[in-house]
Short mmCIF file of C-alpha atoms in Angstrom, two decimals:
data_model
loop_
_atom_site.label_atom_id
_atom_site.label_comp_id
_atom_site.label_asym_id
_atom_site.label_seq_id
_atom_site.Cartn_x
_atom_site.Cartn_y
_atom_site.Cartn_z
CA MET A 952 93.06 78.58 100.27
CA ASP A 953 89.42 78.55 101.13
CA VAL A 954 88.40 81.72 103.02
CA GLY A 955 85.27 82.89 104.94
CA VAL A 956 83.54 86.39 105.53
CA ILE A 957 81.80 86.61 109.28
CA GLY A 958 79.31 89.74 108.67
CA VAL A 959 78.04 91.11 105.54
CA GLY A 960 77.33 94.61 106.06
CA MET A 961 78.68 96.95 104.14
CA MET A 962 82.32 95.97 104.09
CA GLY A 963 81.76 92.78 104.84
CA ARG A 964 80.15 92.97 101.50
CA ASN A 965 82.88 94.62 99.80
CA HIS A 966 85.14 92.28 101.14
CA ALA A 967 83.27 88.95 99.98
CA ARG A 968 83.17 91.14 95.94
CA VAL A 969 87.71 91.41 96.50
CA TYR A 970 88.21 87.99 97.82
CA SER A 971 86.17 87.18 95.17
CA GLU A 972 88.33 88.37 92.63
CA LEU A 973 91.58 87.55 94.13
CA LYS A 974 93.42 84.08 92.33
CA ALA A 975 94.58 83.01 95.97
CA VAL A 976 91.35 82.39 96.82
CA ASP A 977 89.40 79.18 95.88
CA SER A 978 86.51 78.77 97.86
CA LEU A 979 84.67 81.45 99.52
CA TYR A 980 81.96 80.57 102.68
CA LEU A 981 79.76 83.71 104.31
CA TYR A 982 77.94 83.59 107.68
CA ASP A 983 75.17 86.32 108.66
CA LEU A 984 72.91 86.22 111.51
CA ASN A 985 70.75 87.87 108.83
CA GLY A 986 70.80 84.41 106.42
CA GLU A 987 68.82 86.20 103.63
CA ALA A 988 71.47 89.15 103.66
CA ALA A 989 74.10 86.27 103.45
CA ARG A 990 72.43 83.57 100.77
CA ASP A 991 71.93 86.99 98.16
CA LEU A 992 75.64 87.89 99.01
CA ALA A 993 76.11 84.73 98.05
CA GLY A 994 74.54 84.38 94.56
CA THR A 995 76.48 87.53 93.41
CA PHE A 996 79.50 85.94 94.11
CA GLY A 997 79.26 82.48 94.38
CA ALA A 998 80.69 81.69 97.11
CA THR A 999 78.45 79.24 100.22
CA VAL A 1000 76.65 80.82 102.75
CA SER A 1001 77.43 78.58 106.63
CA PRO A 1002 74.95 77.44 108.67
CA THR A 1003 76.62 78.67 111.76
CA VAL A 1004 80.01 80.51 112.56
CA GLU A 1005 81.75 77.11 113.96
CA ASP A 1006 80.99 75.44 110.57
CA LEU A 1007 82.53 78.18 108.39
CA LEU A 1008 85.37 77.75 110.38
CA ARG A 1009 85.91 74.80 110.58
CA SER A 1010 85.52 74.91 106.38
CA VAL A 1011 88.18 77.88 106.09
CA ASP A 1012 91.87 78.52 105.85
CA ALA A 1013 91.05 81.97 107.01
CA VAL A 1014 88.84 84.48 107.90
CA SER A 1015 87.34 88.68 108.43
CA VAL A 1016 85.61 89.68 110.73
CA CYS A 1017 82.98 91.98 109.63
CA VAL A 1018 80.57 92.17 111.96
CA PRO A 1019 79.30 95.59 113.74
CA THR A 1020 82.31 96.70 116.27
CA PRO A 1021 80.27 95.77 119.48
CA TYR A 1022 80.35 91.97 118.05
CA HIS A 1023 83.79 91.77 117.45
CA PHE A 1024 85.72 90.35 120.91
CA SER A 1025 82.84 87.76 121.10
CA VAL A 1026 82.98 86.97 117.23
CA ALA A 1027 86.98 86.89 117.29
CA THR A 1028 87.24 84.87 120.48
CA ARG A 1029 85.61 82.33 118.50
CA VAL A 1030 88.06 82.64 115.45
CA LEU A 1031 90.85 82.59 117.84
CA ASP A 1032 89.58 79.36 119.67
CA ALA A 1033 89.18 77.77 116.39
CA GLY A 1034 92.89 78.37 115.63
CA VAL A 1035 91.73 80.31 112.29
CA PRO A 1036 93.79 83.02 110.93
CA LEU A 1037 91.76 86.32 110.87
CA LEU A 1038 91.72 89.75 110.10
CA ILE A 1039 89.61 91.93 112.13
CA GLU A 1040 88.57 94.84 110.97
CA LYS A 1041 88.72 98.79 112.37
CA PRO A 1042 88.34 99.49 115.74
CA ILE A 1043 90.33 96.00 117.12
CA CYS A 1044 87.06 96.16 119.56
CA ALA A 1045 84.76 98.10 120.90
CA THR A 1046 87.52 99.48 124.08
CA ALA A 1047 90.49 99.32 124.61
CA GLU A 1048 90.12 97.29 127.48
CA GLU A 1049 88.43 94.64 125.80
CA THR A 1050 91.66 94.99 123.01
CA ARG A 1051 93.83 93.53 126.06
CA ARG A 1052 91.77 90.99 126.55
CA LEU A 1053 91.84 90.12 122.96
CA ILE A 1054 94.89 90.11 122.78
CA GLY A 1055 95.57 87.73 125.42
CA LYS A 1056 94.02 85.54 123.69
CA ILE A 1057 95.98 84.61 120.54
CA PRO A 1058 97.75 81.14 120.66
CA ASP A 1059 101.57 81.87 119.00
CA GLY A 1060 102.49 81.45 115.35
CA LEU A 1061 98.46 82.32 114.77
CA VAL A 1062 98.12 85.35 112.22
CA VAL A 1063 95.97 87.90 112.81
CA GLY A 1064 95.44 91.12 111.32
CA VAL A 1065 93.77 94.74 112.23
CA GLY A 1066 91.63 96.50 108.85
CA HIS A 1067 92.72 100.01 109.35
CA ILE A 1068 92.73 100.18 105.80
CA GLU A 1069 94.80 103.38 105.05
CA ARG A 1070 97.16 102.19 105.94
CA PHE A 1071 97.16 100.54 102.52
CA ASN A 1072 97.09 103.11 100.21
CA PRO A 1073 99.42 103.82 97.58
CA ILE A 1074 100.50 107.52 99.31
CA VAL A 1075 100.60 106.73 102.65
CA PRO A 1076 104.26 104.26 101.73
CA GLU A 1077 104.93 107.23 99.22
CA ILE A 1078 104.63 109.86 102.04
CA LYS A 1079 106.70 108.22 104.40
CA LYS A 1080 109.41 108.03 101.96
CA ILE A 1081 109.31 111.71 101.48
CA VAL A 1082 109.01 113.48 105.05
CA ARG A 1083 111.93 113.46 107.29
CA ASP A 1084 111.49 116.51 110.05
CA PRO A 1085 108.08 117.67 109.94
CA LEU A 1086 107.24 120.93 111.61
CA TYR A 1087 103.24 120.94 111.08
CA ILE A 1088 100.93 118.00 110.24
CA GLU A 1089 97.23 118.09 109.64
CA MET A 1090 94.78 115.51 108.42
CA LYS A 1091 91.04 115.68 107.66
CA ARG A 1092 88.58 113.01 107.62
CA HIS A 1093 85.63 114.60 107.53
CA ASN A 1094 82.16 112.64 105.94
CA PRO A 1095 77.85 113.16 105.11
CA ALA A 1096 76.41 111.42 107.70
CA SER A 1097 76.49 107.62 107.38
CA SER A 1098 73.41 105.73 108.43
CA ARG A 1099 75.67 102.15 108.51
CA VAL A 1100 77.46 103.45 111.77
CA SER A 1101 76.31 102.06 115.01
CA GLY A 1102 77.63 102.47 118.31
CA SER A 1103 80.69 104.01 117.84
CA SER A 1104 81.54 107.98 118.16
CA VAL A 1105 83.78 109.73 115.10
CA VAL A 1106 86.73 109.10 117.13
CA GLU A 1107 86.89 105.42 116.61
CA ASP A 1108 84.65 105.53 113.27
CA LEU A 1109 87.05 108.12 111.03
CA MET A 1110 89.57 109.70 113.32
CA ILE A 1111 91.43 106.43 114.27
CA HIS A 1112 92.64 106.38 110.43
CA ASP A 1113 94.65 109.39 110.85
CA VAL A 1114 95.90 108.28 114.36
CA ASP A 1115 97.18 105.03 113.11
CA ILE A 1116 98.77 106.95 110.52
CA MET A 1117 100.41 109.65 112.94
CA ARG A 1118 101.20 107.17 115.53
CA ASN A 1119 102.59 104.24 113.66
CA VAL A 1120 103.99 105.65 109.86
CA LEU A 1121 104.63 109.02 110.65
CA LEU A 1122 105.42 109.49 114.46
CA PRO A 1123 106.00 106.13 115.99
CA ASP A 1124 108.23 106.97 118.52
CA GLY A 1125 108.41 110.12 121.22
CA ASN A 1126 105.76 111.53 123.70
CA TYR A 1127 102.79 114.35 122.92
CA HIS A 1128 100.54 116.35 124.95
CA LEU A 1129 96.80 116.29 123.93
CA ALA A 1130 94.07 118.59 123.49
CA GLY A 1131 90.48 117.91 122.28
CA SER A 1132 87.30 118.93 121.66
CA GLY A 1133 84.00 117.99 119.98
CA ASN A 1134 81.13 115.88 120.46
CA GLN A 1135 79.94 111.90 118.73
CA ASP A 1136 79.87 113.54 115.45
CA VAL A 1137 82.29 116.50 114.87
CA CYS A 1138 85.28 116.24 116.58
CA SER A 1139 89.68 118.29 116.23
CA ALA A 1140 92.01 117.13 118.39
CA LEU A 1141 96.25 118.47 118.66
CA PHE A 1142 98.96 116.76 119.57
CA SER A 1143 102.34 118.01 120.41
CA PHE A 1144 105.29 116.37 119.65
CA GLY A 1145 107.77 118.53 121.31
CA GLU A 1146 108.01 121.71 119.16
CA THR A 1147 106.01 119.66 116.65
CA PRO A 1148 102.18 119.84 116.60
CA VAL A 1149 99.89 117.58 114.69
CA TYR A 1150 96.08 118.53 113.92
CA LEU A 1151 93.71 115.74 113.39
CA SER A 1152 89.91 116.89 112.44
CA ALA A 1153 86.67 114.57 111.62
CA SER A 1154 83.40 115.02 111.22
CA ARG A 1155 80.07 112.89 110.61
CA LYS A 1156 78.66 115.97 109.68
CA SER A 1157 79.99 117.53 106.66
CA SER A 1158 78.18 118.20 103.20
CA LYS A 1159 81.96 117.71 101.42
CA LYS A 1160 83.93 114.57 101.89
CA ILE A 1161 87.36 115.39 102.37
CA ARG A 1162 89.97 112.72 102.83
CA MET A 1163 92.75 114.96 103.56
CA ILE A 1164 97.14 115.15 104.22
CA TYR A 1165 99.21 118.40 105.18
CA ILE A 1166 103.12 118.37 106.11
CA GLU A 1167 105.48 121.64 106.38
CA GLU A 1168 108.73 120.94 106.44
CA GLU A 1169 111.45 123.43 106.44
CA GLU A 1170 112.61 123.27 102.36
CA PHE A 1171 109.00 121.85 100.88
CA THR A 1172 105.08 121.08 102.02
CA VAL A 1173 103.46 117.92 100.68
CA GLU A 1174 99.60 117.29 100.34
CA GLY A 1175 97.82 114.48 99.99
CA ASP A 1176 94.73 113.16 99.01
CA PHE A 1177 93.90 110.02 100.25
CA MET A 1178 90.38 109.22 98.08
CA ALA A 1179 92.29 110.81 94.68
CA GLN A 1180 95.39 109.14 95.93
CA GLU A 1181 97.21 112.08 94.75
CA ILE A 1182 100.28 113.76 96.45
CA TYR A 1183 102.39 117.58 95.51
CA ILE A 1184 105.20 118.59 96.77
CA HIS A 1185 105.65 122.30 97.22
CA ARG A 1186 109.61 123.35 97.06
CA LYS A 1187 110.14 126.74 98.27
CA PRO A 1188 109.45 130.04 96.69
CA GLY A 1189 112.52 130.99 94.20
CA ARG A 1190 111.04 134.88 93.42
CA TYR A 1191 108.73 136.84 95.95
CA ALA A 1192 108.15 140.30 95.00
CA VAL A 1193 105.63 142.68 95.20
CA GLU A 1194 103.13 143.43 91.47
CA ASP A 1195 100.92 146.71 90.63
CA GLU A 1196 100.54 146.27 94.62
CA ARG A 1197 100.01 142.12 93.81
CA TYR A 1198 101.54 139.96 96.47
CA VAL A 1199 103.36 137.71 93.93
CA GLN A 1200 105.82 134.48 94.46
CA GLU A 1201 106.95 131.55 92.12
CA ASN A 1202 107.05 128.15 93.18
CA ILE A 1203 107.87 124.84 92.30
CA ILE A 1204 105.09 122.36 92.16
CA GLU A 1205 105.73 118.38 92.05
CA LYS A 1206 103.25 115.92 91.24
CA VAL A 1207 104.28 112.55 92.90
CA LEU A 1208 103.74 109.16 90.93
CA VAL A 1209 101.41 107.39 92.44
CA ASN A 1210 100.96 103.88 91.36
CA LYS A 1211 97.11 103.61 92.12
CA GLN A 1212 95.62 100.71 93.98
CA GLU A 1213 92.62 99.56 95.03
CA PRO A 1214 93.33 100.07 99.28
CA LEU A 1215 91.30 97.01 100.38
CA LYS A 1216 92.89 94.81 97.37
CA LEU A 1217 96.19 95.32 98.07
CA GLU A 1218 95.21 94.59 102.52
CA LEU A 1219 93.23 91.88 101.53
CA SER A 1220 95.77 90.17 99.33
CA THR A 1221 98.34 91.05 102.04
CA PHE A 1222 96.40 89.31 104.70
CA LEU A 1223 95.99 85.95 102.17
CA ASP A 1224 100.38 86.17 101.80
CA CYS A 1225 100.80 86.66 105.62
CA VAL A 1226 98.86 83.56 106.46
CA ALA A 1227 100.07 81.49 103.40
CA GLN A 1228 104.04 82.20 104.47
CA GLY A 1229 103.51 81.95 108.15
CA ARG A 1230 104.78 86.14 108.85
CA ALA A 1231 103.16 89.16 110.73
CA PHE A 1232 100.11 90.83 109.14
CA PRO A 1233 101.75 94.75 108.84
CA VAL A 1234 98.86 96.07 111.26
CA SER A 1235 99.09 94.14 114.40
CA PRO A 1236 96.77 94.11 117.42
CA ALA A 1237 99.17 95.81 119.33
CA GLN A 1238 99.63 98.85 116.94
CA ALA A 1239 95.45 98.66 117.28
CA LEU A 1240 95.61 98.72 120.69
CA VAL A 1241 97.69 101.75 120.62
CA ASN A 1242 94.89 103.00 118.14
CA MET A 1243 92.03 102.19 120.75
CA GLU A 1244 93.75 103.76 123.44
CA ILE A 1245 95.24 107.37 121.99
CA CYS A 1246 91.66 107.53 120.50
CA GLU A 1247 90.06 106.57 124.20
CA GLU A 1248 92.06 110.13 125.27
CA VAL A 1249 90.48 111.62 122.73
CA ALA A 1250 86.84 110.97 122.87
CA ARG A 1251 87.60 111.95 126.88
CA CYS A 1252 88.75 115.25 126.04
CA PHE A 1253 84.96 116.11 124.95
CA ALA A 1254 83.19 113.91 127.00
CA ALA A 1255 84.25 116.42 130.32
#
């Protein structure tokens, strides 16, 4: 099918690269207010530059919206008005209120997905299979400072990935209490689902890039690395002892076999499959709205 990308910043460039590699894509169309940037990228991937958004929408069967977050609502509205299936990069809109308005504009039967890319990280479905009754969950997402981010706090920029996994994968049901602290660049949030604490932290000030998940259950502990796409299960030690005044324990450590794949390639190929078959994308606008509502709750904790 013919596919378009609106916005050729960092994420737009990645979308264009992956689409150019997918066999399901025939022609690729690009649009950006910065025409020179669009032409440069088109030359790299053999794409066609559209002079306007409307021209692009007349040419394609599906489109990725990769413009800066403050413009998601207005651009996505134009795509919806044209009746073209779309994938909107996360966060779906700048606010939960905008998201509700956008959802109200989606025609029945039109495929609309949201690009929460970590949902397509191969470790996520594997962890979902392993976890049964978590006693404690922790996720860290720490980054060095980046010039690409503007107009959003660290909550909507980074923590939202782990909010999505927490709420839509691990703990989709149940109420919680929330305590949070931080600022625009560093934040922590403690969710209490009954007796199960879920601790999320995110930073744009770190000197080390961290993408980790840690889950404790009664009989085992799971550690996952989103970047390395690795999972380890630590079984309870078979022996505790003190030897030469040192505490010693024997653990069984299992490395889970993960079929490593590029999450964005999985995400975009899934999107095109959904468009071709007319089925719903796994990350729905309704789920993205829940993520935005939780992020705004967290942001209010440190705004106060």
